[in-house]
């Protein structure tokens, strides 16, 4: 009897089961303790060795997903092997009757987890038969759960890149986004009518961003799916959209603002996204990013408030804007996320 192996095996199994269920089933819990540390280590390691090369960083998401799956399967395998090593004679060869050695235990656990056994080794008592049944159950159930998790993550990756393309298609800077939504053929007696075409697009983007926020909360690994193209990166698109919303809310005169309800709804969706950063260990930047340039809008004929009034409003949003800058930098981009024309 080796009680130390038995205790270690139980601890390993509990740890991996908790981490797997935490990561895949707890919607509001983010990644499990083991998965979150693995994710952060892989991302930071890739950034260090790649010097923020976009092509290399684009491998981060797939690598993290593969390493996470390998960690879960490997720890299950090791945990059950140690547990079977905790008995004086838990397994014997079906052919010779000799007690299983370490190689035999690894082999037994592997085929029991993945193929429901082939009879080369047999448990020596009812207790170990029950343990073998649980080995098969955890193998089949958790591997199936992990595969379902992978499919859900890959679907969310496609949706977040689609959202980013929709935003950057309207403008690669916040000022460009606002200019695109401005129609200077407006009714001269109703300045706000110039933004009438914004409604449907903003409703759609707000709904997509709310979904994206929920997906990032459920699958924090999404933060590490880096796109080679900034125009398809949500870490670029969300700051562009949120800064554009800030311009609509604080940079445009009251008589020319778009529908306030749409603006606040979209800002609420952006705030929900920013609240997911803690689950991915993304911290706000130490400083606020550069202010949007209202002169770019004035040159296009968009009415704006005075620079002093806009700057005063931005001071109250410093924490929010520091988080936006943190998002951009955490995904290895610069501010402004994209220059026009790129």
XYZ file of C-alpha atoms in Angstrom:
342
model
C 0.000 0.000 0.000
C 1.363 3.430 -1.040
C -0.909 6.021 0.626
C 1.189 8.906 -0.693
C 0.451 7.924 -4.310
C -3.216 7.485 -3.393
C -3.459 10.964 -1.858
C -1.566 12.645 -4.700
C -3.729 10.860 -7.266
C -6.942 12.010 -5.587
C -5.651 15.604 -5.352
C -4.690 15.621 -9.037
C -8.051 14.200 -10.080
C -10.005 16.686 -7.989
C -7.911 19.564 -9.339
C -8.396 18.626 -13.000
C -12.101 17.859 -12.622
C -12.726 21.191 -10.893
C -10.693 23.066 -13.505
C -12.413 21.362 -16.437
C -15.943 21.861 -15.110
C -15.124 25.424 -14.030
C -13.829 26.315 -17.489
C -16.441 24.585 -19.633
C -19.667 24.829 -17.616
C -19.455 27.849 -15.294
C -20.544 30.691 -17.566
C -19.611 33.501 -15.160
C -16.524 31.871 -13.710
C -14.022 32.446 -16.518
C -11.228 29.907 -16.859
C -10.373 27.494 -14.080
C -7.330 28.049 -11.846
C -5.082 25.736 -13.870
C -6.343 26.780 -17.302
C -6.067 30.502 -16.590
C -2.435 30.224 -15.519
C -1.560 28.075 -18.521
C -3.279 30.547 -20.847
C -1.446 33.558 -19.424
C 1.924 31.788 -19.482
C 1.598 30.724 -23.132
C 0.467 34.186 -24.260
C 3.231 36.022 -22.412
C 5.800 33.524 -23.633
C 4.757 33.962 -27.262
C 4.835 37.742 -26.967
C 8.315 37.569 -25.473
C 9.825 35.291 -28.112
C 7.968 36.759 -31.107
C 8.521 40.445 -30.399
C 4.758 40.885 -31.002
C 4.905 39.479 -34.525
C 1.230 39.209 -35.629
C 1.761 35.951 -37.526
C 3.319 34.251 -34.517
C 0.728 35.650 -32.109
C -2.039 34.320 -34.351
C -0.920 30.863 -33.180
C -1.608 31.740 -29.539
C -5.291 30.806 -29.513
C -4.897 27.399 -31.178
C -1.829 26.586 -29.063
C -3.565 27.544 -25.831
C -6.579 25.434 -26.765
C -4.405 22.413 -27.618
C -2.290 22.794 -24.469
C -5.410 23.118 -22.320
C -6.907 19.939 -23.737
C -3.583 18.135 -23.366
C -3.314 19.330 -19.756
C -6.790 18.046 -18.872
C -6.252 14.655 -20.510
C -2.715 14.327 -19.145
C -3.718 15.167 -15.579
C -6.647 12.735 -15.714
C -4.269 10.066 -16.958
C -1.650 10.788 -14.297
C -4.208 11.109 -11.507
C -5.819 7.742 -12.193
C -2.416 6.081 -12.609
C -1.277 7.370 -9.216
C -4.545 6.297 -7.641
C -4.134 2.726 -8.935
C -0.555 2.808 -7.647
C -1.921 3.558 -4.180
C -3.191 0.040 -3.699
C -0.856 -2.763 -2.681
C -1.950 -4.795 -5.716
C -4.691 -2.960 -7.597
C -4.090 -4.478 -11.023
C -2.715 -7.803 -12.232
C -1.877 -9.110 -15.679
C -4.686 -11.202 -17.160
C -2.103 -13.447 -18.806
C 0.514 -14.038 -16.086
C -1.201 -12.917 -12.886
C 1.758 -10.678 -12.044
C 1.072 -7.289 -10.404
C 1.101 -4.365 -12.843
C 4.172 -2.157 -12.836
C 4.140 1.583 -13.672
C 4.097 0.878 -17.395
C 1.174 -1.483 -16.936
C -0.758 1.077 -14.858
C -0.240 3.807 -17.468
C -1.333 1.390 -20.167
C -4.380 0.221 -18.223
C -5.565 3.757 -17.478
C -5.076 4.816 -21.098
C -7.139 2.051 -22.643
C -9.714 2.228 -19.866
C -10.192 5.983 -20.383
C -10.382 5.863 -24.159
C -11.559 2.398 -25.264
C -13.306 0.880 -22.230
C -10.565 -1.722 -21.764
C -9.178 -4.703 -23.662
C -8.561 -7.160 -20.837
C -4.754 -7.130 -20.660
C -4.963 -6.123 -16.977
C -7.746 -6.710 -14.471
C -8.656 -5.101 -11.115
C -8.037 -7.281 -8.074
C -11.104 -6.330 -6.043
C -14.527 -4.733 -6.241
C -13.078 -1.388 -5.098
C -10.698 -1.252 -8.036
C -13.420 -2.415 -10.410
C -15.484 0.597 -9.339
C -12.434 2.827 -9.729
C -12.001 1.430 -13.258
C -15.620 2.246 -14.069
C -15.084 5.841 -12.922
C -11.931 5.980 -15.035
C -13.948 5.084 -18.112
C -16.724 7.519 -17.164
C -14.381 10.464 -16.665
C -12.509 9.699 -19.857
C -15.598 9.511 -22.041
C -17.519 12.338 -20.385
C -14.699 14.845 -20.027
C -13.167 14.245 -23.434
C -16.612 14.749 -24.979
C -17.103 17.889 -22.878
C -13.710 19.222 -23.928
C -14.476 18.672 -27.622
C -17.796 20.500 -27.218
C -15.886 23.351 -25.590
C -13.502 23.531 -28.551
C -16.386 23.758 -31.021
C -18.042 26.522 -29.008
C -14.789 28.505 -28.824
C -14.133 28.218 -32.557
C -17.648 29.408 -33.324
C -17.180 32.401 -31.018
C -13.858 33.241 -32.707
C -15.599 33.518 -36.080
C -18.309 35.733 -34.598
C -15.872 38.083 -32.907
C -13.878 38.538 -36.119
C -17.085 39.216 -38.015
C -17.985 41.905 -35.461
C -14.545 43.485 -35.805
C -14.852 43.583 -39.603
C -18.256 45.255 -39.324
C -16.853 47.997 -37.085
C -13.635 48.683 -38.957
C -15.529 48.588 -42.242
C -17.239 51.789 -41.095
C -14.020 53.423 -39.928
C -10.528 52.518 -38.801
C -10.526 55.346 -36.271
C -13.303 56.664 -34.070
C -13.388 59.963 -35.979
C -13.670 58.097 -39.294
C -16.522 55.993 -37.883
C -18.429 59.177 -36.962
C -17.716 60.780 -40.327
C -19.032 57.717 -42.136
C -22.339 57.926 -40.254
C -22.734 61.648 -41.048
C -24.989 62.594 -43.959
C -24.458 66.241 -44.886
C -27.564 66.116 -47.080
C -29.632 66.494 -43.937
C -32.649 68.655 -43.355
C -31.211 72.072 -42.496
C -33.830 72.484 -39.768
C -32.950 69.192 -38.055
C -29.220 68.599 -37.545
C -29.783 65.282 -35.761
C -31.385 63.888 -38.941
C -27.876 63.672 -40.394
C -27.287 60.625 -38.199
C -30.563 58.880 -39.075
C -28.729 56.226 -41.080
C -26.755 55.252 -37.980
C -29.665 53.591 -36.197
C -29.784 50.146 -37.815
C -26.003 49.736 -37.886
C -25.632 50.738 -34.252
C -28.440 48.425 -33.138
C -26.788 45.518 -34.917
C -23.312 46.320 -33.550
C -24.697 46.751 -30.034
C -26.379 43.330 -30.151
C -23.243 41.709 -31.560
C -21.085 43.343 -28.899
C -23.400 42.150 -26.105
C -23.066 38.618 -27.452
C -19.305 39.049 -27.735
C -19.109 40.204 -24.105
C -21.036 37.131 -22.945
C -18.794 34.865 -25.020
C -15.625 36.419 -23.587
C -17.018 35.935 -20.104
C -17.804 32.286 -20.832
C -14.601 31.626 -22.804
C -11.772 33.959 -21.681
C -9.484 32.166 -24.146
C -11.133 34.355 -26.822
C -9.006 37.270 -25.632
C -5.965 35.344 -26.872
C -7.193 34.546 -30.362
C -5.059 37.152 -32.068
C -5.827 38.186 -35.634
C -3.020 38.875 -38.093
C -5.097 41.760 -39.463
C -6.062 44.590 -37.141
C -9.308 45.088 -39.034
C -10.457 41.648 -37.838
C -9.391 42.070 -34.209
C -12.074 42.790 -31.617
C -9.400 44.324 -29.380
C -9.122 46.981 -32.096
C -12.798 47.249 -32.999
C -14.203 47.712 -29.497
C -12.037 50.781 -28.698
C -12.877 52.293 -32.103
C -16.589 51.823 -31.487
C -16.505 52.999 -27.884
C -14.517 56.136 -28.716
C -16.997 56.871 -31.520
C -19.831 56.497 -29.003
C -18.011 58.942 -26.722
C -17.891 61.452 -29.571
C -21.604 61.021 -30.237
C -22.375 61.400 -26.536
C -20.036 64.219 -25.556
C -18.515 65.673 -28.732
C -21.652 66.488 -30.718
C -23.970 69.386 -29.708
C -27.320 68.436 -28.163
C -29.315 69.516 -31.197
C -27.266 67.268 -33.450
C -26.880 64.075 -31.378
C -28.056 60.702 -32.709
C -30.763 58.810 -30.842
C -29.556 58.897 -27.179
C -31.170 55.534 -26.410
C -29.128 53.792 -29.112
C -25.936 55.451 -27.907
C -26.463 54.445 -24.269
C -27.415 50.893 -25.226
C -24.235 50.520 -27.267
C -22.126 52.054 -24.478
C -23.661 49.560 -22.053
C -22.628 46.703 -24.355
C -19.088 48.074 -24.510
C -18.996 48.331 -20.726
C -20.052 44.680 -20.444
C -17.148 43.761 -22.709
C -14.699 45.752 -20.596
C -15.915 43.945 -17.479
C -14.636 40.653 -18.945
C -11.020 41.808 -18.801
C -10.465 40.608 -15.232
C -11.114 36.994 -16.276
C -8.248 37.269 -18.772
C -5.904 39.096 -16.373
C -5.921 42.198 -18.605
C -5.206 45.347 -16.624
C -6.067 48.972 -17.486
C -3.189 51.007 -18.887
C -1.349 53.359 -16.550
C -2.255 56.366 -18.694
C -5.221 57.464 -20.774
C -4.979 57.237 -24.566
C -4.812 60.337 -26.802
C -8.132 62.141 -27.174
C -10.153 61.842 -30.398
C -9.379 64.698 -32.782
C -12.519 66.764 -33.271
C -10.802 68.803 -35.984
C -11.073 65.762 -38.261
C -14.850 65.978 -37.870
C -15.063 69.726 -38.305
C -13.254 69.471 -41.630
C -15.964 67.052 -42.774
C -18.701 69.464 -41.680
C -19.749 67.525 -38.568
C -20.857 69.937 -35.813
C -18.885 69.518 -32.561
C -18.646 71.107 -29.133
C -15.648 73.197 -28.115
C -12.432 71.300 -27.424
C -12.415 72.445 -23.785
C -15.916 71.069 -23.167
C -15.011 67.751 -24.785
C -11.773 67.419 -22.811
C -13.649 68.068 -19.573
C -16.085 65.271 -20.382
C -13.215 62.907 -21.233
C -11.651 63.462 -17.817
C -14.664 61.741 -16.252
C -14.132 58.765 -18.565
C -10.449 58.289 -17.797
C -10.884 54.880 -16.122
C -12.986 53.558 -18.977
C -10.511 54.834 -21.559
C -7.569 53.356 -19.646
C -9.308 49.980 -19.926
C -9.703 50.488 -23.666
C -6.012 51.216 -23.985
C -5.285 48.145 -21.870
C -7.324 46.023 -24.307
C -5.372 47.358 -27.272
C -1.956 46.838 -25.696
C -2.800 43.428 -24.268
C -3.499 42.257 -27.818
C -0.182 43.719 -29.054
C -1.631 46.685 -30.961
C -0.916 50.401 -30.721
C -3.171 53.434 -30.182
C -4.878 54.564 -32.286
C -5.475 50.903 -33.119
C -5.442 51.524 -36.872
C -4.396 54.427 -39.054
C -6.772 55.434 -41.780
C -5.971 53.887 -45.096
C -4.539 50.701 -43.622
